[in-house]
């Protein structure tokens, strides 16, 4: 029988509920149970793919091409498993299904209502994932904050599931912020108290409380949270800020959350084995040799826009015993002349040209790429990054003035990057890019082959444009060679032959990087960057 753990949030969003959920998952997995996780996003968008990164942070792409919330990335990294698009449930998906059924006549004769029709749809989606994954435990994180109008149907569905599954079959964990007043150093529980009331108002009593705080809270604060939250003191846990976040499972375990979870869910207790995981954490913390990496993008004001890339650098760094120090370069500032190219990248050891869309910042990135290439610094271009490396090379090495991607300049005389064949005629924007894990043929004798050591690799994609095959001969004769090819036949990876690491990839290797299994692309990049 599958057991469910619902994780709700109080006070404000962006608390790190995703990390808490993933950490609990890791502990249960360490106890020998099979675990999976679902993220509920109460917004009306069908998926995260149509949102600006500033709204939402990174769009995390799953193997099956789902454009999902970045918490799915946390779950994959902590649980070490691939999840599918169905693990991200949104209001958009739920309503679309209910309305489709209504039109089809599935509810003929009835008034279609939020309870039971919408809540039934939510429950059936959760149970479908449980069934298909055949997990012992399904974690269900409800995005947003308790009290949000959008979240109500999901919390109501969760409340009903507790009734249906029984108290050992479904558990509620409420994650709350406990702020510290800088003037007095005092931890305040009032906002948390309000969120407990808000939960109770809709019929949910938490079983476990996780208090998020900047620094460890004292026992009296825990006592207060227990009193107002109506739980025992040993059912209150504190997740204070740690670096890296991969240490959170240990923080929670030290306070005994694993035993309380086992007791409440009537599971046999087995000591979670965190051996290899903590080895990784220790390596990360003990890596003192720094490498400065320029992160060149246009959503740099919100670092979450590039979350999986940041994590992939951490994973590889720990394995190589180096600490990547990130220097964020806002390409728009370079484009507008607010920041000089030299100032932005002269001091760095290497640079990542980040993924992106549209014209803003593109010229800024191109001038940075030129400078990096001329200085022979290691460069990793991801997706739009690869595309702009190709544009820069076309303009400044091949002398093709005005070369561009047709995404930025539809009338360029040299469309070195052009719309994918399969995208012609695509007008719908949602879920219509070339998405998900697709095979790439890696050519022998290349840097790409040294990276992967395999002829065929699968990486995840999210793009509409490609390197225009008509220019391949010109590129190759000038030293920019194709080292990976898609199954449709267009270049997936390109590299400069006489440089140590000047490599662009159309795919996103960051999505598959895991703490215990870092991406080989990031490993090789950091090796080059650190001279190891
Ligand atoms: N905008 C580019 C494309 O659609 C690159 C996308 C990306 O960087 N993810 O092909």
Short mmCIF file of C-alpha atoms and ligand atoms in Angstrom, two decimals:
data_model
loop_
_atom_site.label_atom_id
_atom_site.label_comp_id
_atom_site.label_asym_id
_atom_site.label_seq_id
_atom_site.Cartn_x
_atom_site.Cartn_y
_atom_site.Cartn_z
CA UNK A 1 0.00 0.00 0.00
CA UNK A 2 1.39 3.38 -1.06
CA UNK A 3 1.68 6.04 1.62
CA UNK A 4 1.41 9.75 0.94
CA UNK A 5 3.20 12.66 2.54
CA UNK A 6 1.74 16.10 1.78
CA UNK A 7 4.08 19.03 2.25
CA UNK A 8 2.44 22.45 2.63
CA UNK A 9 3.98 25.85 3.16
CA UNK A 10 3.16 28.76 5.42
CA UNK A 11 4.06 32.44 5.73
CA UNK A 12 5.65 32.91 2.32
CA UNK A 13 6.75 31.01 -0.77
CA UNK A 14 10.35 30.40 -1.78
CA UNK A 15 11.06 28.90 1.63
CA UNK A 16 12.91 25.88 0.34
CA UNK A 17 9.94 23.57 0.63
CA UNK A 18 11.23 21.72 -2.41
CA UNK A 19 14.54 21.03 -0.66
CA UNK A 20 12.70 19.90 2.49
CA UNK A 21 10.54 17.56 0.42
CA UNK A 22 13.53 16.20 -1.48
CA UNK A 23 15.51 15.75 1.75
CA UNK A 24 12.72 13.77 3.40
CA UNK A 25 12.56 11.69 0.24
CA UNK A 26 16.28 10.99 0.44
CA UNK A 27 15.99 9.87 4.08
CA UNK A 28 13.10 7.51 3.31
CA UNK A 29 14.98 6.16 0.33
CA UNK A 30 17.99 5.69 2.58
CA UNK A 31 15.73 3.61 4.83
CA UNK A 32 15.21 1.26 1.89
CA UNK A 33 11.81 2.44 0.71
CA UNK A 34 11.01 3.32 -2.86
CA UNK A 35 10.10 6.97 -3.04
CA UNK A 36 8.79 9.35 -5.64
CA UNK A 37 7.66 12.96 -5.52
CA UNK A 38 5.03 15.17 -7.09
CA UNK A 39 4.97 18.95 -7.27
CA UNK A 40 1.66 20.74 -7.39
CA UNK A 41 1.73 24.21 -8.88
CA UNK A 42 -1.56 26.00 -8.37
CA UNK A 43 -1.07 28.50 -11.21
CA UNK A 44 -3.40 28.34 -14.23
CA UNK A 45 -0.61 27.83 -16.79
CA UNK A 46 -0.66 24.25 -18.03
CA UNK A 47 3.10 24.08 -17.51
CA UNK A 48 6.07 26.27 -16.67
CA UNK A 49 7.20 26.45 -20.30
CA UNK A 50 5.36 29.64 -21.14
CA UNK A 51 6.59 31.64 -18.16
CA UNK A 52 9.44 34.10 -18.05
CA UNK A 53 12.29 32.86 -15.83
CA UNK A 54 11.87 36.04 -13.78
CA UNK A 55 8.38 34.85 -12.85
CA UNK A 56 9.30 31.36 -12.03
CA UNK A 57 12.99 30.53 -12.18
CA UNK A 58 14.34 27.80 -14.38
CA UNK A 59 12.10 25.57 -16.46
CA UNK A 60 13.23 22.05 -15.63
CA UNK A 61 12.99 19.65 -18.58
CA UNK A 62 12.25 15.98 -17.86
CA UNK A 63 13.35 12.98 -19.93
CA UNK A 64 9.93 12.81 -21.58
CA UNK A 65 10.06 16.50 -22.52
CA UNK A 66 7.90 17.94 -19.76
CA UNK A 67 8.58 21.62 -19.06
CA UNK A 68 8.28 21.55 -15.31
CA UNK A 69 8.86 23.44 -12.11
CA UNK A 70 12.42 23.62 -10.81
CA UNK A 71 11.47 21.59 -7.73
CA UNK A 72 11.26 18.55 -10.01
CA UNK A 73 14.98 19.16 -10.53
CA UNK A 74 15.56 19.06 -6.75
CA UNK A 75 13.66 15.78 -6.51
CA UNK A 76 15.66 14.23 -9.36
CA UNK A 77 18.96 15.33 -7.85
CA UNK A 78 18.17 14.18 -4.30
CA UNK A 79 16.37 10.97 -5.21
CA UNK A 80 18.71 10.12 -8.08
CA UNK A 81 15.82 9.19 -10.36
CA UNK A 82 14.22 10.46 -13.53
CA UNK A 83 10.68 11.76 -13.14
CA UNK A 84 8.13 12.36 -15.87
CA UNK A 85 6.00 15.36 -16.74
CA UNK A 86 3.09 13.86 -14.78
CA UNK A 87 4.98 14.55 -11.56
CA UNK A 88 4.15 18.22 -11.98
CA UNK A 89 0.43 18.87 -11.55
CA UNK A 90 -0.92 22.35 -12.29
CA UNK A 91 -4.33 23.99 -12.12
CA UNK A 92 -4.08 24.36 -15.89
CA UNK A 93 -3.72 20.60 -16.43
CA UNK A 94 -6.50 19.75 -13.99
CA UNK A 95 -9.04 22.21 -15.39
CA UNK A 96 -8.20 21.36 -18.96
CA UNK A 97 -8.98 17.72 -18.24
CA UNK A 98 -12.17 18.46 -16.32
CA UNK A 99 -13.45 20.76 -19.06
CA UNK A 100 -12.55 18.22 -21.77
CA UNK A 101 -14.50 15.57 -19.87
CA UNK A 102 -17.45 17.89 -19.42
CA UNK A 103 -17.58 18.62 -23.16
CA UNK A 104 -17.30 14.94 -23.97
CA UNK A 105 -20.31 14.30 -21.80
CA UNK A 106 -18.56 12.30 -19.07
CA UNK A 107 -20.51 14.20 -16.42
CA UNK A 108 -23.76 14.32 -18.37
CA UNK A 109 -26.65 15.50 -16.24
CA UNK A 110 -24.47 16.80 -13.42
CA UNK A 111 -23.45 20.25 -12.27
CA UNK A 112 -19.67 20.20 -12.58
CA UNK A 113 -18.14 21.61 -9.38
CA UNK A 114 -14.82 22.14 -7.68
CA UNK A 115 -15.86 19.55 -5.10
CA UNK A 116 -16.08 16.74 -6.17
CA UNK A 117 -15.12 17.01 -9.85
CA UNK A 118 -11.97 19.09 -9.65
CA UNK A 119 -10.83 17.48 -6.39
CA UNK A 120 -11.48 14.00 -7.83
CA UNK A 121 -9.33 14.86 -10.85
CA UNK A 122 -6.52 16.02 -8.55
CA UNK A 123 -6.70 12.86 -6.44
CA UNK A 124 -6.77 10.62 -9.47
CA UNK A 125 -3.68 12.31 -10.92
CA UNK A 126 -1.80 11.80 -7.65
CA UNK A 127 -2.89 8.17 -7.42
CA UNK A 128 -2.01 7.55 -11.08
CA UNK A 129 1.57 8.61 -10.41
CA UNK A 130 1.63 6.40 -7.32
CA UNK A 131 0.41 3.42 -9.28
CA UNK A 132 2.70 3.88 -12.26
CA UNK A 133 5.79 4.41 -10.11
CA UNK A 134 4.75 1.65 -7.68
CA UNK A 135 6.49 3.66 -4.98
CA UNK A 136 6.10 2.82 -1.30
CA UNK A 137 5.92 6.51 -0.49
CA UNK A 138 4.75 9.43 -2.62
CA UNK A 139 5.70 12.91 -1.48
CA UNK A 140 3.29 15.59 -2.66
CA UNK A 141 4.48 19.16 -2.32
CA UNK A 142 1.77 21.78 -2.63
CA UNK A 143 3.31 24.93 -4.11
CA UNK A 144 2.52 28.41 -2.90
CA UNK A 145 1.38 29.34 0.58
CA UNK A 146 -1.55 28.13 2.65
CA UNK A 147 -4.28 30.73 2.29
CA UNK A 148 -3.76 31.31 -1.46
CA UNK A 149 -7.05 31.08 -3.33
CA UNK A 150 -5.44 29.00 -6.10
CA UNK A 151 -4.21 26.38 -3.67
CA UNK A 152 -7.56 25.62 -2.03
CA UNK A 153 -8.79 22.79 -4.31
CA UNK A 154 -5.44 21.02 -3.91
CA UNK A 155 -5.48 21.28 -0.12
CA UNK A 156 -9.09 20.09 -0.09
CA UNK A 157 -8.06 17.09 -2.21
CA UNK A 158 -5.23 16.39 0.23
CA UNK A 159 -7.61 16.63 3.18
CA UNK A 160 -9.90 14.09 1.53
CA UNK A 161 -7.00 11.76 0.81
CA UNK A 162 -6.07 11.70 4.49
CA UNK A 163 -9.64 10.66 5.26
CA UNK A 164 -9.54 7.95 2.62
CA UNK A 165 -6.04 6.63 3.33
CA UNK A 166 -6.15 6.87 7.12
CA UNK A 167 -3.61 8.49 9.40
CA UNK A 168 -0.88 5.92 8.68
CA UNK A 169 -1.54 6.26 4.96
CA UNK A 170 -1.28 10.02 4.58
CA UNK A 171 0.71 12.53 6.55
CA UNK A 172 0.90 16.32 6.63
CA UNK A 173 4.13 18.24 6.98
CA UNK A 174 3.84 21.99 7.27
CA UNK A 175 6.93 24.06 6.47
CA UNK A 176 6.96 27.55 7.96
CA UNK A 177 9.31 30.47 8.03
CA UNK A 178 10.50 31.57 11.46
CA UNK A 179 12.06 34.99 10.93
CA UNK A 180 14.68 36.49 13.21
CA UNK A 181 14.47 40.16 14.13
CA UNK A 182 17.80 41.72 13.33
CA UNK A 183 17.39 44.33 16.07
CA UNK A 184 16.89 41.90 18.97
CA UNK A 185 18.06 38.58 17.52
CA UNK A 186 14.71 37.13 18.55
CA UNK A 187 12.92 34.41 16.56
CA UNK A 188 9.26 35.24 15.91
CA UNK A 189 6.61 32.54 15.62
CA UNK A 190 3.58 34.76 15.02
CA UNK A 191 3.53 34.38 11.22
CA UNK A 192 3.75 30.59 11.69
CA UNK A 193 0.89 30.70 14.21
CA UNK A 194 -1.30 32.41 11.63
CA UNK A 195 -0.48 29.80 9.03
CA UNK A 196 -1.44 26.96 11.44
CA UNK A 197 -4.81 28.66 11.87
CA UNK A 198 -5.19 28.99 8.15
CA UNK A 199 -4.52 25.26 7.73
CA UNK A 200 -6.97 24.32 10.46
CA UNK A 201 -9.64 26.50 8.91
CA UNK A 202 -9.63 24.15 5.93
CA UNK A 203 -9.53 21.05 8.07
CA UNK A 204 -5.87 20.12 7.99
CA UNK A 205 -3.91 19.42 11.16
CA UNK A 206 -0.18 19.06 10.50
CA UNK A 207 1.54 15.94 11.85
CA UNK A 208 5.01 17.41 11.58
CA UNK A 209 6.24 20.98 11.49
CA UNK A 210 9.45 22.05 9.82
CA UNK A 211 10.63 25.51 10.82
CA UNK A 212 12.84 27.23 8.25
CA UNK A 213 15.19 29.75 9.72
CA UNK A 214 18.41 31.54 8.97
CA UNK A 215 20.23 30.03 11.95
CA UNK A 216 19.31 27.24 14.43
CA UNK A 217 16.30 28.06 16.59
CA UNK A 218 16.36 27.35 20.33
CA UNK A 219 14.22 24.73 22.12
CA UNK A 220 11.81 27.32 23.49
CA UNK A 221 10.94 28.41 19.94
CA UNK A 222 10.34 24.78 19.02
CA UNK A 223 8.10 24.48 22.08
CA UNK A 224 6.08 27.48 21.02
CA UNK A 225 5.64 26.15 17.50
CA UNK A 226 4.51 22.79 18.93
CA UNK A 227 1.98 24.46 21.20
CA UNK A 228 0.41 26.62 18.52
CA UNK A 229 0.75 23.98 15.83
CA UNK A 230 -0.91 21.40 18.09
CA UNK A 231 1.84 18.78 17.81
CA UNK A 232 4.37 17.27 20.25
CA UNK A 233 7.68 19.08 20.66
CA UNK A 234 9.56 16.18 19.10
CA UNK A 235 7.44 16.59 16.00
CA UNK A 236 8.90 20.04 15.31
CA UNK A 237 12.09 20.14 13.25
CA UNK A 238 14.35 22.96 12.27
CA UNK A 239 15.83 23.34 8.84
CA UNK A 240 18.26 26.24 9.11
CA UNK A 241 20.32 27.59 6.22
CA UNK A 242 23.20 25.33 5.20
CA UNK A 243 25.59 25.33 2.28
CA UNK A 244 25.27 23.18 0.30
CA UNK A 245 21.55 22.45 0.53
CA UNK A 246 22.54 18.79 0.13
CA UNK A 247 23.26 18.86 3.85
CA UNK A 248 19.60 19.37 4.80
CA UNK A 249 18.86 15.60 5.03
CA UNK A 250 21.57 15.30 7.68
CA UNK A 251 20.25 18.34 9.59
CA UNK A 252 16.77 16.81 9.71
CA UNK A 253 18.05 13.34 10.53
CA UNK A 254 20.09 14.59 13.46
CA UNK A 255 16.84 15.82 14.97
CA UNK A 256 15.20 12.44 14.44
CA UNK A 257 12.74 13.16 11.64
CA UNK A 258 13.37 9.69 10.17
CA UNK A 259 12.13 7.97 13.33
CA UNK A 260 9.05 10.20 13.60
CA UNK A 261 8.20 9.57 9.94
CA UNK A 262 8.51 5.81 10.40
CA UNK A 263 6.38 5.89 13.55
CA UNK A 264 3.64 8.03 12.07
CA UNK A 265 3.44 6.08 8.84
CA UNK A 266 3.69 2.70 10.63
CA UNK A 267 6.80 1.85 8.65
CA UNK A 268 9.52 -0.43 9.89
CA UNK A 269 12.43 1.79 10.98
CA UNK A 270 15.81 1.21 9.38
CA UNK A 271 18.74 3.52 9.89
CA UNK A 272 19.09 5.63 6.69
CA UNK A 273 22.42 5.14 5.01
CA UNK A 274 23.75 8.56 4.01
CA UNK A 275 27.35 7.42 3.58
CA UNK A 276 28.07 8.29 -0.04
CA UNK A 277 25.81 11.32 0.08
CA UNK A 278 27.67 12.83 3.02
CA UNK A 279 31.00 12.00 1.41
CA UNK A 280 29.91 14.23 -1.48
CA UNK A 281 28.83 16.99 0.94
CA UNK A 282 32.18 16.84 2.77
CA UNK A 283 34.12 16.95 -0.49
CA UNK A 284 32.12 20.01 -1.50
CA UNK A 285 32.80 21.74 1.79
CA UNK A 286 36.48 20.87 1.80
CA UNK A 287 37.19 22.00 -1.75
CA UNK A 288 39.17 25.12 -1.12
CA UNK A 289 40.81 25.73 -4.51
CA UNK A 290 38.60 28.26 -6.26
CA UNK A 291 37.95 28.72 -9.96
CA UNK A 292 36.18 31.83 -11.12
CA UNK A 293 33.50 31.16 -13.70
CA UNK A 294 31.69 33.92 -15.60
CA UNK A 295 27.99 33.15 -15.96
CA UNK A 296 26.92 35.11 -19.01
CA UNK A 297 23.17 35.49 -19.33
CA UNK A 298 20.28 37.89 -19.26
CA UNK A 299 18.20 36.68 -16.36
CA UNK A 300 21.06 37.08 -13.91
CA UNK A 301 19.02 39.11 -11.43
CA UNK A 302 17.26 35.86 -10.49
CA UNK A 303 19.85 33.13 -10.06
CA UNK A 304 17.13 30.47 -9.93
CA UNK A 305 16.77 31.04 -13.69
CA UNK A 306 19.89 28.92 -14.09
CA UNK A 307 19.50 26.60 -11.11
CA UNK A 308 20.46 23.28 -12.69
CA UNK A 309 23.60 24.80 -14.22
CA UNK A 310 24.69 26.17 -10.84
CA UNK A 311 24.07 22.76 -9.27
CA UNK A 312 25.87 20.91 -12.08
CA UNK A 313 28.94 23.11 -11.44
CA UNK A 314 28.77 22.27 -7.74
CA UNK A 315 28.51 18.53 -8.44
CA UNK A 316 31.51 18.51 -10.77
CA UNK A 317 33.44 20.88 -8.50
CA UNK A 318 33.11 18.60 -5.48
CA UNK A 319 34.32 15.62 -7.48
CA UNK A 320 37.36 17.57 -8.69
CA UNK A 321 37.98 19.21 -5.30
CA UNK A 322 37.54 22.71 -6.69
CA UNK A 323 35.07 25.38 -5.67
CA UNK A 324 33.46 27.23 -8.57
CA UNK A 325 33.01 30.90 -7.70
CA UNK A 326 30.41 32.38 -10.00
CA UNK A 327 30.69 35.86 -11.47
CA UNK A 328 27.34 36.87 -12.88
CA UNK A 329 27.52 38.91 -16.07
CA UNK A 330 24.33 40.57 -17.23
CA UNK A 331 24.70 40.58 -21.02
CA UNK A 332 22.19 43.42 -21.37
CA UNK A 333 24.51 45.68 -19.35
CA UNK A 334 27.37 44.90 -21.71
CA UNK A 335 25.10 45.54 -24.68
CA UNK A 336 24.03 48.91 -23.29
CA UNK A 337 27.60 49.91 -22.51
CA UNK A 338 27.04 49.90 -18.73
CA UNK A 339 29.68 47.22 -18.28
CA UNK A 340 32.80 46.71 -20.39
CA UNK A 341 33.57 43.34 -21.92
CA UNK A 342 37.06 43.43 -20.47
CA UNK A 343 35.84 44.20 -16.97
CA UNK A 344 33.25 41.46 -17.14
CA UNK A 345 35.46 38.52 -18.11
CA UNK A 346 39.12 39.45 -18.00
CA UNK A 347 39.76 38.00 -14.55
CA UNK A 348 37.76 34.79 -14.84
CA UNK A 349 39.19 31.33 -15.41
CA UNK A 350 36.39 30.27 -17.74
CA UNK A 351 32.85 31.13 -18.81
CA UNK A 352 29.46 29.55 -19.35
CA UNK A 353 27.34 31.16 -22.06
CA UNK A 354 23.89 30.52 -20.67
CA UNK A 355 20.71 29.40 -22.45
CA UNK A 356 18.14 31.99 -23.43
CA UNK A 357 15.61 33.33 -25.85
CA UNK A 358 15.19 36.45 -27.95
CA UNK A 359 17.22 39.48 -28.94
CA UNK A 360 17.80 41.26 -25.63
CA UNK A 361 21.38 40.73 -24.51
CA UNK A 362 22.39 38.70 -27.58
CA UNK A 363 24.86 41.29 -28.92
CA UNK A 364 26.31 41.67 -25.44
CA UNK A 365 26.91 37.94 -25.29
CA UNK A 366 28.47 37.91 -28.75
CA UNK A 367 31.02 40.58 -27.81
CA UNK A 368 31.90 38.66 -24.64
CA UNK A 369 32.31 35.44 -26.62
CA UNK A 370 34.71 37.13 -29.06
CA UNK A 371 36.89 38.35 -26.21
CA UNK A 372 36.89 34.93 -24.51
CA UNK A 373 37.80 33.16 -27.73
CA UNK A 374 40.63 35.54 -28.44
CA UNK A 375 41.98 35.09 -24.91
CA UNK A 376 41.59 31.30 -25.34
CA UNK A 377 39.64 30.89 -22.11
CA UNK A 378 37.62 27.71 -21.65
CA UNK A 379 34.04 28.35 -22.77
CA UNK A 380 30.96 26.18 -22.41
CA UNK A 381 27.97 27.28 -24.48
CA UNK A 382 24.62 25.78 -23.65
CA UNK A 383 21.81 25.89 -26.21
CA UNK A 384 21.49 29.61 -27.05
CA UNK A 385 25.09 29.80 -25.82
CA UNK A 386 26.23 27.39 -28.54
CA UNK A 387 24.16 29.26 -31.11
CA UNK A 388 25.77 32.60 -30.28
CA UNK A 389 29.27 31.05 -30.28
CA UNK A 390 28.51 29.99 -33.84
CA UNK A 391 27.23 33.46 -34.78
CA UNK A 392 30.36 35.09 -33.32
CA UNK A 393 32.63 32.71 -35.23
CA UNK A 394 30.75 33.33 -38.47
CA UNK A 395 31.09 37.08 -38.13
CA UNK A 396 34.60 37.44 -36.79
CA UNK A 397 36.47 34.43 -38.21
CA UNK A 398 34.61 33.67 -41.42
CA UNK A 399 33.96 37.36 -42.04
CA UNK A 400 30.25 36.86 -42.70
CA UNK A 401 29.11 40.33 -41.74
CA UNK A 402 25.64 40.46 -40.25
CA UNK A 403 25.55 36.69 -39.63
CA UNK A 404 22.95 35.90 -37.02
CA UNK A 405 20.32 33.55 -35.75
CA UNK A 406 16.96 34.14 -37.42
CA UNK A 407 15.47 34.21 -33.92
CA UNK A 408 17.20 37.58 -33.41
CA UNK A 409 17.34 38.84 -37.00
CA UNK A 410 14.89 37.18 -39.38
CA UNK A 411 16.44 39.08 -42.31
CA UNK A 412 20.09 38.25 -41.71
CA UNK A 413 22.09 37.70 -44.92
CA UNK A 414 23.80 34.70 -43.23
CA UNK A 415 21.32 32.65 -41.20
CA UNK A 416 23.94 30.47 -39.51
CA UNK A 417 21.33 29.54 -36.92
CA UNK A 418 17.89 28.87 -38.29
CA UNK A 419 14.52 27.48 -37.32
CA UNK A 420 14.38 23.69 -37.03
CA UNK A 421 12.72 22.05 -40.01
CA UNK A 422 10.03 20.52 -37.76
CA UNK A 423 9.22 23.94 -36.30
CA UNK A 424 8.07 25.43 -39.59
CA UNK A 425 4.36 26.03 -39.36
CA UNK A 426 4.27 25.59 -35.57
CA UNK A 427 2.16 28.41 -34.19
CA UNK A 428 1.15 27.17 -30.75
CA UNK A 429 3.69 28.24 -28.12
CA UNK A 430 2.95 25.81 -25.27
CA UNK A 431 4.91 22.55 -25.23
CA UNK A 432 5.84 22.85 -28.90
CA UNK A 433 9.64 23.14 -28.83
CA UNK A 434 11.96 20.22 -29.57
CA UNK A 435 11.85 18.79 -26.08
CA UNK A 436 13.25 16.07 -23.87
CA UNK A 437 15.94 13.40 -24.05
CA UNK A 438 16.98 12.64 -27.62
CA UNK A 439 19.93 10.68 -28.99
CA UNK A 440 23.10 12.44 -30.09
CA UNK A 441 25.78 10.74 -32.16
CA UNK A 442 29.18 11.65 -30.75
CA UNK A 443 31.98 11.71 -33.29
CA UNK A 444 35.18 9.87 -32.48
CA UNK A 445 38.44 11.72 -32.03
CA UNK A 446 36.73 14.85 -30.69
CA UNK A 447 36.58 16.63 -27.34
CA UNK A 448 32.95 15.55 -27.18
CA UNK A 449 34.05 11.93 -27.42
CA UNK A 450 36.62 12.43 -24.71
CA UNK A 451 33.85 13.89 -22.55
CA UNK A 452 31.29 11.17 -23.07
CA UNK A 453 33.35 8.15 -24.08
CA UNK A 454 30.36 6.79 -25.99
CA UNK A 455 29.04 6.85 -29.55
CA UNK A 456 25.44 7.63 -28.67
CA UNK A 457 24.37 9.74 -25.71
CA UNK A 458 21.01 11.06 -24.58
CA UNK A 459 20.71 14.62 -23.33
CA UNK A 460 17.63 16.74 -22.77
CA UNK A 461 16.63 19.48 -25.18
CA UNK A 462 14.50 22.60 -25.30
CA UNK A 463 14.86 24.63 -28.47
CA UNK A 464 13.32 25.77 -31.76
CA UNK A 465 16.50 26.74 -33.62
CA UNK A 466 19.55 24.81 -34.82
CA UNK A 467 22.96 25.30 -36.41
CA UNK A 468 22.27 25.65 -40.13
CA UNK A 469 23.90 22.61 -41.84
CA UNK A 470 24.51 24.67 -44.99
CA UNK A 471 27.45 26.38 -43.23
CA UNK A 472 29.14 23.30 -41.77
CA UNK A 473 31.88 23.06 -44.40
CA UNK A 474 32.84 26.70 -43.90
CA UNK A 475 32.97 26.29 -40.12
CA UNK A 476 34.96 23.09 -40.26
CA UNK A 477 37.55 24.40 -42.66
CA UNK A 478 38.17 27.29 -40.26
CA UNK A 479 38.55 25.03 -37.20
CA UNK A 480 35.09 24.97 -35.65
CA UNK A 481 34.11 21.37 -35.99
CA UNK A 482 30.94 19.40 -35.44
CA UNK A 483 31.45 16.79 -32.73
CA UNK A 484 27.89 15.68 -32.08
CA UNK A 485 25.04 15.15 -34.52
CA UNK A 486 21.31 14.85 -33.88
CA UNK A 487 19.36 11.92 -35.27
CA UNK A 488 17.80 14.38 -37.70
CA UNK A 489 21.33 15.19 -38.91
CA UNK A 490 22.00 18.73 -37.64
CA UNK A 491 24.98 19.69 -35.44
CA UNK A 492 24.33 19.15 -31.72
CA UNK A 493 27.84 19.87 -30.45
CA UNK A 494 30.58 22.07 -31.84
CA UNK A 495 34.12 22.77 -30.69
CA UNK A 496 37.20 24.70 -31.69
CA UNK A 497 39.89 22.21 -32.61
CA UNK A 498 42.93 24.06 -31.40
CA UNK A 499 41.56 25.08 -28.02
CA UNK A 500 41.55 23.09 -24.81
CA UNK A 501 37.89 23.61 -24.13
CA UNK A 502 35.76 25.72 -26.44
CA UNK A 503 32.61 23.68 -26.59
CA UNK A 504 28.98 24.34 -27.33
CA UNK A 505 26.06 21.98 -26.99
CA UNK A 506 22.52 22.34 -28.27
CA UNK A 507 21.29 20.12 -25.44
CA UNK A 508 21.21 20.88 -21.73
CA UNK A 509 23.59 18.50 -19.93
CA UNK A 510 22.84 20.26 -16.63
CA UNK A 511 19.46 18.57 -16.26
CA UNK A 512 21.01 15.15 -15.84
CA UNK A 513 23.78 16.11 -13.44
CA UNK A 514 23.47 14.57 -9.97
CA UNK A 515 25.56 14.98 -6.82
CA UNK A 516 26.74 11.39 -7.02
CA UNK A 517 26.84 11.31 -10.79
CA UNK A 518 28.04 14.64 -12.18
CA UNK A 519 27.61 15.54 -15.82
CA UNK A 520 30.75 14.63 -17.82
CA UNK A 521 30.44 17.91 -19.73
CA UNK A 522 30.71 19.97 -16.55
CA UNK A 523 33.51 17.72 -15.27
CA UNK A 524 35.63 18.32 -18.38
CA UNK A 525 34.78 22.02 -18.40
CA UNK A 526 35.90 22.49 -14.80
CA UNK A 527 39.00 20.40 -15.41
CA UNK A 528 39.95 22.81 -18.18
CA UNK A 529 38.96 25.84 -16.09
CA UNK A 530 41.04 24.75 -13.11
CA UNK A 531 43.93 23.38 -15.10
CA UNK A 532 43.58 19.98 -13.43
N1 LIG B 1 16.28 30.33 -28.20
C1 LIG B 1 17.04 29.22 -28.66
C2 LIG B 1 16.19 28.21 -29.40
O1 LIG B 1 14.99 28.19 -29.26
C3 LIG B 1 17.79 28.56 -27.53
C4 LIG B 1 16.92 27.97 -26.49
C5 LIG B 1 17.65 27.66 -25.19
O2 LIG B 1 18.70 28.22 -24.90
N2 LIG B 1 17.06 26.81 -24.37
O3 LIG B 1 16.71 27.38 -30.12
#
